[in-house]
Coordinates of C-alpha atoms and ligand atoms in Angstrom, one line a residue:
M1 CA 0.2 0.0 0.1
P2 CA 1.5 3.2 -0.7
T3 CA 2.4 5.5 2.4
A4 CA 1.5 9.3 3.0
P5 CA 3.6 11.5 1.1
Q6 CA 6.9 12.6 3.8
L7 CA 7.8 16.0 2.9
P8 CA 5.3 19.0 2.5
I9 CA 2.9 19.8 -1.1
L10 CA 2.5 23.0 -1.3
D11 CA -0.3 23.7 -4.4
L12 CA 0.9 27.3 -5.8
H13 CA -2.8 27.4 -7.5
D14 CA -3.6 30.9 -7.0
A15 CA 0.3 31.7 -6.1
L16 CA 1.7 31.9 -9.6
T17 CA 1.6 35.3 -10.2
P18 CA 2.6 38.8 -8.2
G19 CA 0.5 39.8 -6.1
A20 CA -1.8 36.9 -6.6
P21 CA -4.0 36.0 -3.2
R22 CA -2.4 32.8 -2.5
S23 CA 1.2 34.4 -2.0
A24 CA 1.7 34.8 1.5
E25 CA 0.5 31.2 2.6
V26 CA 2.1 29.7 0.4
A27 CA 5.1 31.8 1.2
R28 CA 4.5 30.7 5.1
Q29 CA 4.7 26.8 3.9
F30 CA 7.7 27.0 1.7
R31 CA 9.4 29.3 4.8
A32 CA 8.4 25.9 6.7
A33 CA 9.7 23.2 4.2
A34 CA 13.2 25.5 3.8
Q35 CA 13.9 25.5 6.9
D36 CA 13.9 21.6 7.5
S37 CA 14.7 19.3 4.8
G38 CA 14.2 22.3 1.7
F39 CA 12.9 19.7 0.1
F40 CA 8.6 19.8 -1.7
Y41 CA 6.9 19.2 -3.7
V42 CA 4.7 21.3 -5.6
R43 CA 1.2 20.8 -7.2
R44 CA -1.4 23.4 -9.2
H45 CA 2.7 24.7 -10.7
G46 CA 1.4 25.8 -14.0
V47 CA 3.5 24.2 -16.0
P48 CA 1.7 21.5 -18.2
E49 CA 1.4 17.8 -18.1
A50 CA 1.6 17.2 -21.5
L51 CA 4.7 19.4 -22.2
I52 CA 6.4 17.0 -19.4
A53 CA 4.9 13.5 -20.2
Q54 CA 6.5 15.0 -24.1
Q55 CA 9.8 15.4 -22.0
F56 CA 9.4 11.7 -20.9
T57 CA 9.5 10.8 -23.7
L58 CA 12.5 12.3 -25.4
A59 CA 14.7 11.6 -22.8
E60 CA 13.5 7.8 -23.3
Q61 CA 14.7 8.5 -27.1
L62 CA 17.9 10.3 -26.2
L63 CA 19.3 7.8 -23.6
T64 CA 17.9 5.0 -25.5
L65 CA 20.4 5.9 -28.9
P66 CA 22.5 4.0 -29.8
P67 CA 25.5 3.8 -27.5
A68 CA 28.1 5.0 -30.8
V69 CA 25.6 8.0 -30.7
R70 CA 25.6 9.1 -27.5
E71 CA 29.8 8.6 -27.2
A72 CA 30.3 10.9 -29.9
L73 CA 27.5 13.5 -28.4
S74 CA 29.4 13.3 -25.0
I75 CA 30.2 15.4 -23.0
R76 CA 33.9 14.9 -22.4
H77 CA 33.6 16.3 -26.4
S78 CA 31.6 18.9 -24.7
P79 CA 33.9 22.0 -23.0
S80 CA 30.5 23.1 -21.5
S81 CA 29.5 19.5 -20.4
R82 CA 26.6 19.7 -22.5
G83 CA 25.5 16.1 -24.4
F84 CA 25.3 12.7 -23.0
E85 CA 27.2 11.2 -20.0
A86 CA 27.8 7.4 -19.5
L87 CA 26.6 5.0 -16.8
G88 CA 29.2 5.5 -13.5
A89 CA 30.9 8.4 -14.7
Q90 CA 30.1 11.2 -12.2
T91 CA 30.7 9.7 -8.8
L92 CA 28.5 11.8 -6.1
D93 CA 29.4 10.7 -3.2
A94 CA 32.8 9.8 -2.8
N95 CA 32.1 6.8 -0.6
A96 CA 29.8 4.4 -3.0
H97 CA 30.4 3.3 -6.1
P98 CA 30.0 5.5 -9.3
D99 CA 26.7 6.3 -9.7
L100 CA 24.4 3.6 -11.4
K101 CA 22.7 5.9 -13.5
E102 CA 23.4 7.5 -17.5
S103 CA 22.4 10.8 -18.7
F104 CA 21.6 13.8 -21.3
Y105 CA 22.3 17.4 -20.8
C106 CA 21.3 20.5 -22.5
G107 CA 21.1 24.4 -21.0
L108 CA 18.7 27.8 -22.6
A109 CA 20.3 28.8 -25.8
Y110 CA 21.9 31.9 -25.8
P111 CA 23.3 33.7 -28.8
E112 CA 26.6 33.3 -30.2
E113 CA 27.2 37.1 -29.2
H114 CA 26.1 36.6 -25.7
P115 CA 29.0 38.3 -23.3
Y116 CA 29.4 35.4 -21.9
V117 CA 29.2 32.6 -24.1
R118 CA 32.3 34.8 -25.7
A119 CA 33.4 34.9 -22.4
G120 CA 33.7 30.9 -22.5
Y121 CA 31.5 31.0 -18.9
Q122 CA 30.6 26.6 -18.9
T123 CA 27.3 27.6 -18.1
Y124 CA 26.2 29.5 -21.1
G125 CA 27.7 26.7 -23.6
H126 CA 26.5 25.0 -26.5
N127 CA 24.7 22.4 -26.9
Q128 CA 25.2 19.2 -28.3
W129 CA 22.5 17.3 -30.2
P130 CA 21.7 14.5 -32.3
A131 CA 20.8 14.0 -35.4
Q132 CA 18.0 11.5 -35.3
L133 CA 15.9 13.3 -33.1
P134 CA 15.2 16.5 -34.7
D135 CA 12.4 17.9 -32.6
A136 CA 14.6 17.4 -29.3
P137 CA 15.6 21.1 -29.2
T138 CA 13.1 22.9 -30.0
Q139 CA 11.1 20.3 -27.1
C140 CA 13.3 21.6 -24.6
E141 CA 13.5 24.6 -24.9
A142 CA 10.2 24.4 -24.5
Y143 CA 10.4 22.3 -21.3
M144 CA 12.9 24.8 -19.8
Q145 CA 11.0 28.1 -20.0
A146 CA 8.1 26.4 -18.6
M147 CA 10.5 25.5 -15.6
L148 CA 12.1 28.5 -15.9
A149 CA 9.2 30.4 -15.8
L150 CA 8.3 28.3 -12.0
S151 CA 11.7 29.0 -10.5
R152 CA 11.6 32.4 -11.2
R153 CA 7.5 32.4 -9.4
L154 CA 9.3 29.9 -7.0
M155 CA 12.3 32.2 -5.9
Q156 CA 9.4 35.3 -5.6
L157 CA 7.3 33.1 -3.2
M158 CA 11.2 32.8 -1.4
A159 CA 11.9 36.1 -1.7
L160 CA 7.9 36.7 0.4
S161 CA 8.7 33.7 2.3
L162 CA 11.9 36.5 4.1
D163 CA 9.8 39.2 4.7
L164 CA 11.4 40.8 1.6
P165 CA 9.4 42.8 -1.1
E166 CA 8.6 39.7 -4.0
N167 CA 11.0 40.8 -6.2
Y168 CA 13.7 41.0 -4.2
F169 CA 15.4 37.6 -5.9
D170 CA 14.7 39.1 -9.6
A171 CA 17.6 42.0 -10.0
A172 CA 19.7 38.1 -10.2
D173 CA 18.4 36.5 -12.4
G174 CA 19.8 38.3 -15.3
S175 CA 21.0 36.5 -17.6
P176 CA 19.9 32.8 -15.3
M177 CA 22.5 29.3 -15.2
V178 CA 20.2 26.9 -16.4
T179 CA 20.9 23.2 -16.6
L180 CA 18.4 20.0 -18.1
R181 CA 19.4 16.8 -17.3
L182 CA 17.3 13.7 -18.4
V183 CA 18.7 11.0 -16.0
R184 CA 17.7 7.3 -16.9
Y185 CA 18.7 4.8 -13.6
P186 CA 19.4 0.8 -14.6
P187 CA 17.5 -1.5 -11.8
H188 CA 20.5 -2.4 -9.5
P189 CA 22.0 -5.3 -10.5
P190 CA 21.1 -8.9 -8.0
G191 CA 23.0 -9.2 -5.7
A192 CA 24.4 -5.0 -5.6
D193 CA 25.9 -4.2 -2.0
E194 CA 24.4 -0.8 -0.1
H195 CA 27.3 1.4 -2.0
T196 CA 25.4 0.4 -4.7
F197 CA 23.4 4.2 -5.6
G198 CA 21.1 5.8 -8.7
A199 CA 22.7 8.8 -7.3
G200 CA 24.9 8.8 -4.3
A201 CA 24.3 11.1 -1.4
H202 CA 24.5 14.3 -2.3
T203 CA 23.1 18.1 -2.1
D204 CA 22.3 20.5 -5.2
W205 CA 25.0 23.0 -6.3
G206 CA 22.6 25.9 -7.3
A207 CA 20.1 27.9 -6.4
L208 CA 16.4 25.8 -6.7
T209 CA 16.0 21.8 -8.7
L210 CA 12.9 21.5 -9.8
L211 CA 12.2 18.0 -10.5
A212 CA 10.3 15.7 -12.6
Q213 CA 10.2 12.1 -12.0
D214 CA 8.5 9.1 -13.3
H215 CA 6.2 6.6 -11.1
H216 CA 8.2 4.3 -10.0
G217 CA 10.4 6.0 -7.5
G218 CA 14.0 5.7 -5.7
L219 CA 14.4 9.4 -4.4
E220 CA 14.7 9.7 -0.8
V221 CA 15.7 12.9 1.5
C222 CA 17.9 13.2 4.4
T223 CA 15.6 15.1 7.1
P224 CA 17.4 17.1 9.5
S225 CA 17.2 14.0 12.1
G226 CA 19.1 12.3 9.9
D227 CA 17.0 9.9 8.7
W228 CA 16.0 8.5 5.2
V229 CA 12.1 9.6 3.6
D230 CA 11.2 8.6 0.2
A231 CA 10.2 11.3 -2.1
T232 CA 7.2 9.0 -3.7
P233 CA 5.9 10.0 -7.3
L234 CA 2.7 11.7 -6.9
P235 CA 0.6 12.4 -9.8
G236 CA 0.5 16.2 -11.3
T237 CA 4.1 17.4 -8.9
L238 CA 7.6 18.4 -8.9
V239 CA 9.6 18.0 -6.7
V240 CA 11.3 20.8 -5.3
N241 CA 14.4 21.1 -3.6
L242 CA 17.2 24.2 -2.6
G243 CA 20.9 23.9 -3.1
D244 CA 23.7 25.2 -1.5
M245 CA 23.4 28.1 -3.0
I246 CA 20.7 29.1 -0.9
P247 CA 21.7 28.2 3.0
R248 CA 25.0 30.7 1.5
W249 CA 21.9 33.4 0.7
T250 CA 20.3 33.6 2.8
N251 CA 22.9 32.6 5.9
G252 CA 21.7 29.5 6.5
C253 CA 18.3 29.9 7.7
Y254 CA 17.1 27.8 4.7
H255 CA 18.5 24.3 3.9
S256 CA 19.6 22.3 0.8
N257 CA 20.1 18.8 2.2
P258 CA 21.4 15.6 1.0
H259 CA 19.7 13.3 -1.1
R260 CA 20.2 9.9 -3.0
V261 CA 18.4 7.5 -5.6
R262 CA 18.0 3.7 -5.4
N263 CA 15.7 2.0 -8.9
R264 CA 14.7 -0.8 -6.8
H265 CA 11.7 -1.2 -6.8
S266 CA 10.9 -0.9 -10.6
G267 CA 10.3 -4.4 -11.3
G268 CA 13.6 -4.6 -13.3
A269 CA 12.9 -1.4 -15.3
A270 CA 14.5 1.8 -16.1
R271 CA 14.0 4.6 -14.1
Y272 CA 13.7 8.7 -15.4
S273 CA 13.5 11.2 -13.9
I274 CA 14.3 15.5 -15.0
P275 CA 15.9 17.5 -12.5
F276 CA 16.1 20.6 -14.0
F277 CA 19.2 23.4 -12.3
Y278 CA 17.8 26.8 -11.9
E279 CA 20.8 29.0 -10.5
P280 CA 20.7 33.0 -11.6
D281 CA 23.7 35.3 -13.7
Y282 CA 26.5 34.0 -13.4
L283 CA 27.3 37.7 -11.5
A284 CA 24.9 38.0 -9.1
P285 CA 26.6 38.3 -6.0
I286 CA 25.5 36.2 -3.2
T287 CA 25.6 37.2 -0.1
P288 CA 23.1 37.1 3.3
V289 CA 19.3 38.7 2.5
P290 CA 18.6 41.2 4.8
G291 CA 17.7 40.2 7.9
T292 CA 19.9 36.7 8.2
V293 CA 22.9 37.9 10.1
A294 CA 22.6 38.9 13.5
P295 CA 24.1 42.2 14.6
G296 CA 27.7 41.7 15.4
T297 CA 27.9 38.1 13.8
P298 CA 30.3 37.0 11.5
P299 CA 28.5 36.2 8.4
L300 CA 28.5 32.4 7.4
F301 CA 29.8 32.2 4.2
E302 CA 32.3 34.1 2.1
P303 CA 30.4 36.1 0.1
C304 CA 30.5 35.2 -3.5
T305 CA 29.4 35.3 -7.4
A306 CA 26.8 32.4 -8.5
G307 CA 29.3 31.6 -11.3
E308 CA 32.3 31.3 -8.3
H309 CA 29.8 29.1 -6.4
L310 CA 29.0 26.1 -8.7
R311 CA 32.4 26.6 -10.3
Q312 CA 33.9 25.5 -6.6
M313 CA 30.5 22.9 -6.0
Y314 CA 31.6 21.4 -9.8
L315 CA 35.2 21.3 -8.5
K316 CA 34.1 18.5 -5.8
T317 CA 32.7 15.7 -8.3
Y318 CA 34.8 16.5 -11.9
A319 CA 37.7 17.3 -10.5
P320 CA 39.7 16.4 -13.8
Q321 CA 37.5 18.1 -16.0
A322 CA 36.9 21.6 -14.5
K323 CA 40.6 22.6 -15.5
T324 CA 38.1 24.0 -18.6
W325 CA 35.1 25.1 -16.1
A326 CA 35.3 28.9 -16.6
P327 CA 37.9 31.6 -17.3
T328 CA 38.4 34.6 -15.3
A329 CA 35.0 36.7 -15.6
P330 CA 34.9 39.4 -18.6
S331 CA 36.5 42.7 -17.8
P332 CA 33.4 45.2 -17.1
Ligands
AKG401 O1 16.4 11.4 -10.4 C1 16.3 12.1 -9.0 O2 15.2 11.3 -7.8 C2 17.7 13.0 -8.4 C3 18.3 13.2 -9.0 C4 19.7 14.4 -8.4 O3 19.2 14.3 -6.7 C5 20.4 15.2 -9.2 O4 20.1 15.0 -10.5 O5 20.7 15.6 -7.6
FE2_402 FE1 20.0 16.1 -6.6

């Protein structure tokens, strides 16, 4: 029998536009979730179900392309780490086996003449698309734009939740860093040991992650008490979690908690999930928001830009490739 969900569900109906009547109520729920595990579901979130369903279809088409096609478009051949990543290429938990997952990465299509593209910032680089799936770029761009709109609204609700003006974080949005990942988790092999994970325990690095997951389940979230709870798939919902940029931005008021994936209950089927990672503009300063640093106490984190924060995080799991992560900031 399915168990009751253990993470809060925020109903975004009547809270999706600035000033919408339920915004304050949702902001209160946001604050409670953000001070607890930093994870919650959203429902009536405004992203069409058909768009999400199409994205899962595309995920399966992409991640079952012949291995030679995927290898030719590997992220190893991309200075911006976009394209396919092979099974076991990432180890999110250094104490576990390499992750039992394969994925496809893409990002927003910024024009060639955009200063950050010209500066060679990894998060603004070029996508690699397989010729076999000609609709993939348009589909992914539509999906990313819909998730970006929802992310921007969630940042406004977060501002309200911190007793800040609703548009407080809008200034940081600028040219946002967006990464879309389509992930396929094969079932765990028989006899897999306890160090086997689809995704090892980790926190996300950026601001917000908006996750669409299929019906198999497998995502587990570490609560502040140290218990692991299932983020059970609920129809019509997305799972939202805060990444490490948010504790930095709120001086530790809001949390980014560890989570992991084990595809053990799918009856031998592959599990698919689609995390969308939202981060603000590369040069946005990440300094504690008003009211989060007690007078006379030093802030918990060094101030930095969003891009520098991500670079530091990236170095943790991709150290060898990270040499090409990004050059220095462009001169003003
Ligand atoms: O697939 C999932 O459910 C979670 C994936 C995840 O945590 C990540 O990509 O950061
Ligand atoms: Fe994650």
